[in-house]
PDB file of C-alpha atoms in Angstrom:
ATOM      1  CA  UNK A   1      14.314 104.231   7.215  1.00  0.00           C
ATOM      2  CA  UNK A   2      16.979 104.070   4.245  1.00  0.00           C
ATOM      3  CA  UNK A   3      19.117 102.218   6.679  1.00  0.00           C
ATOM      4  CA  UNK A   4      16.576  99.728   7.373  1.00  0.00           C
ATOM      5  CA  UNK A   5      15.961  98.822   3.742  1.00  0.00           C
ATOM      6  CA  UNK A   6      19.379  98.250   3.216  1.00  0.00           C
ATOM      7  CA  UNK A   7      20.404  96.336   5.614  1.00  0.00           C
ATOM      8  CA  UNK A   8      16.928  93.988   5.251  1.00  0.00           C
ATOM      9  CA  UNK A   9      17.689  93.693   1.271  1.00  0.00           C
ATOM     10  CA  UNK A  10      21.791  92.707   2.218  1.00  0.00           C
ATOM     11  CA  UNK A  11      20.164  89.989   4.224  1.00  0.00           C
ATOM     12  CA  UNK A  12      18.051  88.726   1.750  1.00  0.00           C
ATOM     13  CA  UNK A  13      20.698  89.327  -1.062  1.00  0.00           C
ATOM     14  CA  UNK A  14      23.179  87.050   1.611  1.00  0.00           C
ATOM     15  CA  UNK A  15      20.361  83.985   1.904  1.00  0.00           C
ATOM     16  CA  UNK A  16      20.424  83.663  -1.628  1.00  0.00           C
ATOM     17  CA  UNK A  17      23.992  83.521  -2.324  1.00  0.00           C
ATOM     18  CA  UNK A  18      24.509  81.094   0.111  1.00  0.00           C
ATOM     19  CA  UNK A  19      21.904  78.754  -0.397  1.00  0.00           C
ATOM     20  CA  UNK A  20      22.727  78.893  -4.076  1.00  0.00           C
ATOM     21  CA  UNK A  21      26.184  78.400  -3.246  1.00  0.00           C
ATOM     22  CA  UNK A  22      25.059  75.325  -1.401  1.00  0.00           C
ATOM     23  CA  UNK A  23      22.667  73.265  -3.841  1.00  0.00           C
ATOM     24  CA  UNK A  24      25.612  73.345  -6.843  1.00  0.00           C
ATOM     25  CA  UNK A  25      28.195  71.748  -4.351  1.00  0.00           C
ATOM     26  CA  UNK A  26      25.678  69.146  -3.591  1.00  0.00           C
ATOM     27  CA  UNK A  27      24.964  68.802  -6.976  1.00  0.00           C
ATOM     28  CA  UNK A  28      28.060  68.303  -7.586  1.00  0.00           C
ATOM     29  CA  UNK A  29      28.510  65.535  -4.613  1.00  0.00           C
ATOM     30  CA  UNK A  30      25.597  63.914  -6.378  1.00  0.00           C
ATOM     31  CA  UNK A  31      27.247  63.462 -10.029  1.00  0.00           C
ATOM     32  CA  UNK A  32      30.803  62.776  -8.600  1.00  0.00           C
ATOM     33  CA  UNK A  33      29.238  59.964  -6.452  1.00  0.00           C
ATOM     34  CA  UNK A  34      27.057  58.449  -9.221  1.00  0.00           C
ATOM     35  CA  UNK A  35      30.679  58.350 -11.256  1.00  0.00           C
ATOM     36  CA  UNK A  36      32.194  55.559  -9.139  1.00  0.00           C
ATOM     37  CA  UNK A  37      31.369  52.225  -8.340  1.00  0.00           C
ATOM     38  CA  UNK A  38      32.044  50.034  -4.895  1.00  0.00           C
ATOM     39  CA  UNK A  39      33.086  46.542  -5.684  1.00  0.00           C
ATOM     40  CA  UNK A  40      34.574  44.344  -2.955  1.00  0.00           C
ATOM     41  CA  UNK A  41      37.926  42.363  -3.540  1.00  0.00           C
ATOM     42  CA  UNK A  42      38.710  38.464  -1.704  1.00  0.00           C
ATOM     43  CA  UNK A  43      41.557  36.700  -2.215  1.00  0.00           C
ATOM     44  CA  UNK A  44      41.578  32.938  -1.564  1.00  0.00           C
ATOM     45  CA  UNK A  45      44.473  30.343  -1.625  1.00  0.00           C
ATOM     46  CA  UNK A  46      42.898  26.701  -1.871  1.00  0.00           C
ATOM     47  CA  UNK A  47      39.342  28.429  -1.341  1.00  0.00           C
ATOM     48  CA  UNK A  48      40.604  29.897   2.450  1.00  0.00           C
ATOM     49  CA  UNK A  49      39.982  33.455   2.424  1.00  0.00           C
ATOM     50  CA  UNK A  50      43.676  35.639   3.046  1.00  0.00           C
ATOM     51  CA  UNK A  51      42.082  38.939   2.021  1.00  0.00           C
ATOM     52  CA  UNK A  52      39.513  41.098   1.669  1.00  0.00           C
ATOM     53  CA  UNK A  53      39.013  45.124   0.387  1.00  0.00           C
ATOM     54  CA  UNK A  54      36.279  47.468  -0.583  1.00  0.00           C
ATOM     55  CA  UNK A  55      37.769  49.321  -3.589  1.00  0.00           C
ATOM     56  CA  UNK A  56      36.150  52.600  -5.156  1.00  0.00           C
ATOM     57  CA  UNK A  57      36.552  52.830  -9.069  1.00  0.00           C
ATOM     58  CA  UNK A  58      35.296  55.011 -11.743  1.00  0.00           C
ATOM     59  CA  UNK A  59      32.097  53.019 -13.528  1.00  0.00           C
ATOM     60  CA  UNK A  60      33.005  50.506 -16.881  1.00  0.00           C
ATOM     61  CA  UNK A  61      36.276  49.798 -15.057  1.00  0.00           C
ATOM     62  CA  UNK A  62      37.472  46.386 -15.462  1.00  0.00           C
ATOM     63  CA  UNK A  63      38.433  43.675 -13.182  1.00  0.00           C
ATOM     64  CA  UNK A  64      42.129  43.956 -13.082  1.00  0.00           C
ATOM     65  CA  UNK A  65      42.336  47.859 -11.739  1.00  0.00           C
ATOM     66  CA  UNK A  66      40.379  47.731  -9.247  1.00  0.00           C
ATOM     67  CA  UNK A  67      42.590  44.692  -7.862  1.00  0.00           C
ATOM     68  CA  UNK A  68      45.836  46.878  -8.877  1.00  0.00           C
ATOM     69  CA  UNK A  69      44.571  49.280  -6.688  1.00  0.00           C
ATOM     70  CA  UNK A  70      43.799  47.031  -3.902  1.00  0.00           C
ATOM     71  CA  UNK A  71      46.990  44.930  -4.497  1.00  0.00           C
ATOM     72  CA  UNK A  72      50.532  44.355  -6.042  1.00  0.00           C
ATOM     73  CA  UNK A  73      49.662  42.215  -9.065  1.00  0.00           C
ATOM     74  CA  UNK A  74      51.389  40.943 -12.145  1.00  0.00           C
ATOM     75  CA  UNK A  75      49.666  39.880 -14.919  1.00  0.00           C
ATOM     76  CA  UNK A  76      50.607  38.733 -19.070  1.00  0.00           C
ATOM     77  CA  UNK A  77      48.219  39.314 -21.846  1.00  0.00           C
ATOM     78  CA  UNK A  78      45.687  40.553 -19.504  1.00  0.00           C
ATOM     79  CA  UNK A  79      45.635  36.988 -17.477  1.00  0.00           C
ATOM     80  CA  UNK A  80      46.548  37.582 -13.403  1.00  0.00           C
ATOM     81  CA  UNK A  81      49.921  35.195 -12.632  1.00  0.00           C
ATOM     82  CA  UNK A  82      50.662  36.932  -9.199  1.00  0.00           C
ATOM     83  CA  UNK A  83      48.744  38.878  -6.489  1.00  0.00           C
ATOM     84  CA  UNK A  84      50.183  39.894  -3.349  1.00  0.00           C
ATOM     85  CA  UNK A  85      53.459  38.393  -4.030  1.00  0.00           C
ATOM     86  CA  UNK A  86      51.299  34.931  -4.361  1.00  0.00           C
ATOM     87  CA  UNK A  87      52.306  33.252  -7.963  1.00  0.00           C
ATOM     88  CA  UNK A  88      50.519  30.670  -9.652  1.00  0.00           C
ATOM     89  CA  UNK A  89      52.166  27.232  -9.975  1.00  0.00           C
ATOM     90  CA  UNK A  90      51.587  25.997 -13.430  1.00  0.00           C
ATOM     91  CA  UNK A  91      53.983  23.066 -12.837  1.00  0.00           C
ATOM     92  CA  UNK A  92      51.182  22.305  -9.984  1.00  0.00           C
ATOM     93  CA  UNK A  93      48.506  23.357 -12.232  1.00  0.00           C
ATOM     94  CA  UNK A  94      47.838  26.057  -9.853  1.00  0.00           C
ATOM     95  CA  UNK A  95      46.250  29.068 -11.162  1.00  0.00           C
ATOM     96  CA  UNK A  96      44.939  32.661 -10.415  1.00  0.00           C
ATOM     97  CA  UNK A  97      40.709  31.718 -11.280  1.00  0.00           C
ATOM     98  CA  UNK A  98      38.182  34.658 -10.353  1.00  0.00           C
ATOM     99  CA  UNK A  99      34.478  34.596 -10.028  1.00  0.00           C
ATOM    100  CA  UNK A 100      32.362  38.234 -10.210  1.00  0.00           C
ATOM    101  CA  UNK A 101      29.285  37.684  -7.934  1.00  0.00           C
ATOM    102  CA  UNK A 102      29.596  33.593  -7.957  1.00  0.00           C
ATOM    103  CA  UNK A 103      30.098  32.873 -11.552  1.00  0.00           C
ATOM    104  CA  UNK A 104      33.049  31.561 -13.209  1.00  0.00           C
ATOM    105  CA  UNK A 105      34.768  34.038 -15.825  1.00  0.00           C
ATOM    106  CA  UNK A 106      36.629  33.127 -18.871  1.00  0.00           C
ATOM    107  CA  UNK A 107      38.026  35.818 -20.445  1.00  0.00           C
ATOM    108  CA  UNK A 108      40.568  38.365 -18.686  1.00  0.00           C
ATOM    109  CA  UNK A 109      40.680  40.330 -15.936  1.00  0.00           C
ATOM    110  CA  UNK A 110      41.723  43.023 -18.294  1.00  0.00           C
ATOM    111  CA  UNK A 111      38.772  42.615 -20.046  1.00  0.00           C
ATOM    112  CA  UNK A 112      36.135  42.111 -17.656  1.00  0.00           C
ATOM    113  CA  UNK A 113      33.824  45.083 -16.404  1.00  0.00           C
ATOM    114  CA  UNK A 114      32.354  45.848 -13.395  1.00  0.00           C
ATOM    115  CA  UNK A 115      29.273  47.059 -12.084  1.00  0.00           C
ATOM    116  CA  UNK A 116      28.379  48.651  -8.717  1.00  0.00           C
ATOM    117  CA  UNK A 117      28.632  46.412  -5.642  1.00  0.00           C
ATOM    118  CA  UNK A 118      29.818  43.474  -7.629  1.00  0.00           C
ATOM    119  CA  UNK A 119      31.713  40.728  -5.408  1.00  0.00           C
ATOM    120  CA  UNK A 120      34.503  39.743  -7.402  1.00  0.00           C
ATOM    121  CA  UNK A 121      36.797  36.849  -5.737  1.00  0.00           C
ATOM    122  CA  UNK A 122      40.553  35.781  -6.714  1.00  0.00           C
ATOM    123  CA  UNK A 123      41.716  31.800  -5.758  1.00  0.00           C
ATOM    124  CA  UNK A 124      44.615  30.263  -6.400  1.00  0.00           C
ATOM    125  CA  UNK A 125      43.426  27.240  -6.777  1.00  0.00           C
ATOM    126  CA  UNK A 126      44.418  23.775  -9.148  1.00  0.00           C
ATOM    127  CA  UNK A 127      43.007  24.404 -12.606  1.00  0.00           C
ATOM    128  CA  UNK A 128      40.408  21.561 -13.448  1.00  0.00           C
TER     129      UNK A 128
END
C-alpha cells in the first residue's frame, strides 16, 4: 500500500515540475518576442526595386542598423552615402533618400526610430 502512495505522489510531484518548467520558458518566449521588432528593408535605384529583406531588431532601434544588418553601408554624420556597394553621385545630384511607411524623412537614418512592421525604403534617386 506504501508502495502505491509513493509511486502515485512521484507522479504527481513529476506533473508539476514539468508543467512548471514549461509555462516560464514560454513566458520567457513571450517577453523575448515582444523585445524585437520586424521591419522590412527595399532598396531602389531610380525607383526600380534591386532589393528587399525582412530584418529583426531590438524595439527604439533606428533606421540605419537595421539596414547595417541587412546590408554593407557607409554613411557620414549619420547621412547613408553607400549601400550595397551603390554610392550616391552628388556631382549627378544623386542621393541615398528613404521613406518609413510612404513618407519622406528629413533627418538621419541614425536618428530615425522604428516601430514594428514599419516599411522603410532606400532610392538612389536625383535630389529635387
Amino acid at each position: 500500500m506504501f508502495k502505491k502512495i509513493f509511486k502515485f505522489l512521484l507522479v504527481i510531484f513529476s506533473v508539476g515540475v514539468i508543467s512548471g518548467c514549461s509555462n516560464s520558458s514560454a513566458a520567457t518566449q513571450t517577453k523575448s518576442s515582444t523585445n524585437k521588432i520586424t521591419v522590412v528593408y527595399q532598396l531602389k535605384n531610380n525607383k526600380k526595386t534591386f532589393a528587399t529583406k525582412k530584418v529583426k531588431l531590438a524595439k527604439h532601434s533606428t533606421v540605419l542598423k537595421g539596414l547595417k544588418k541587412a546590408w554593407p553601408v557607409q554613411q557620414k554624420k549619420g547621412f547613408v552615402t553607400q549601400i550595397d556597394h551603390r554610392s550616391q553621385k552628388p556631382k549627378q545630384s544623386k542621393y541615398w533618400l528613404y521613406t518609413v511607411n510612404g513618407k519622406q524623412v528629413n533627418k538621419g537614418a541614425a536618428s530615425q526610430k522604428l516601430t514594428n512592421h514599419d516599411k522603410v525604403v532606400f532610392d538612389l534617386q536625383v535630389a529635387k
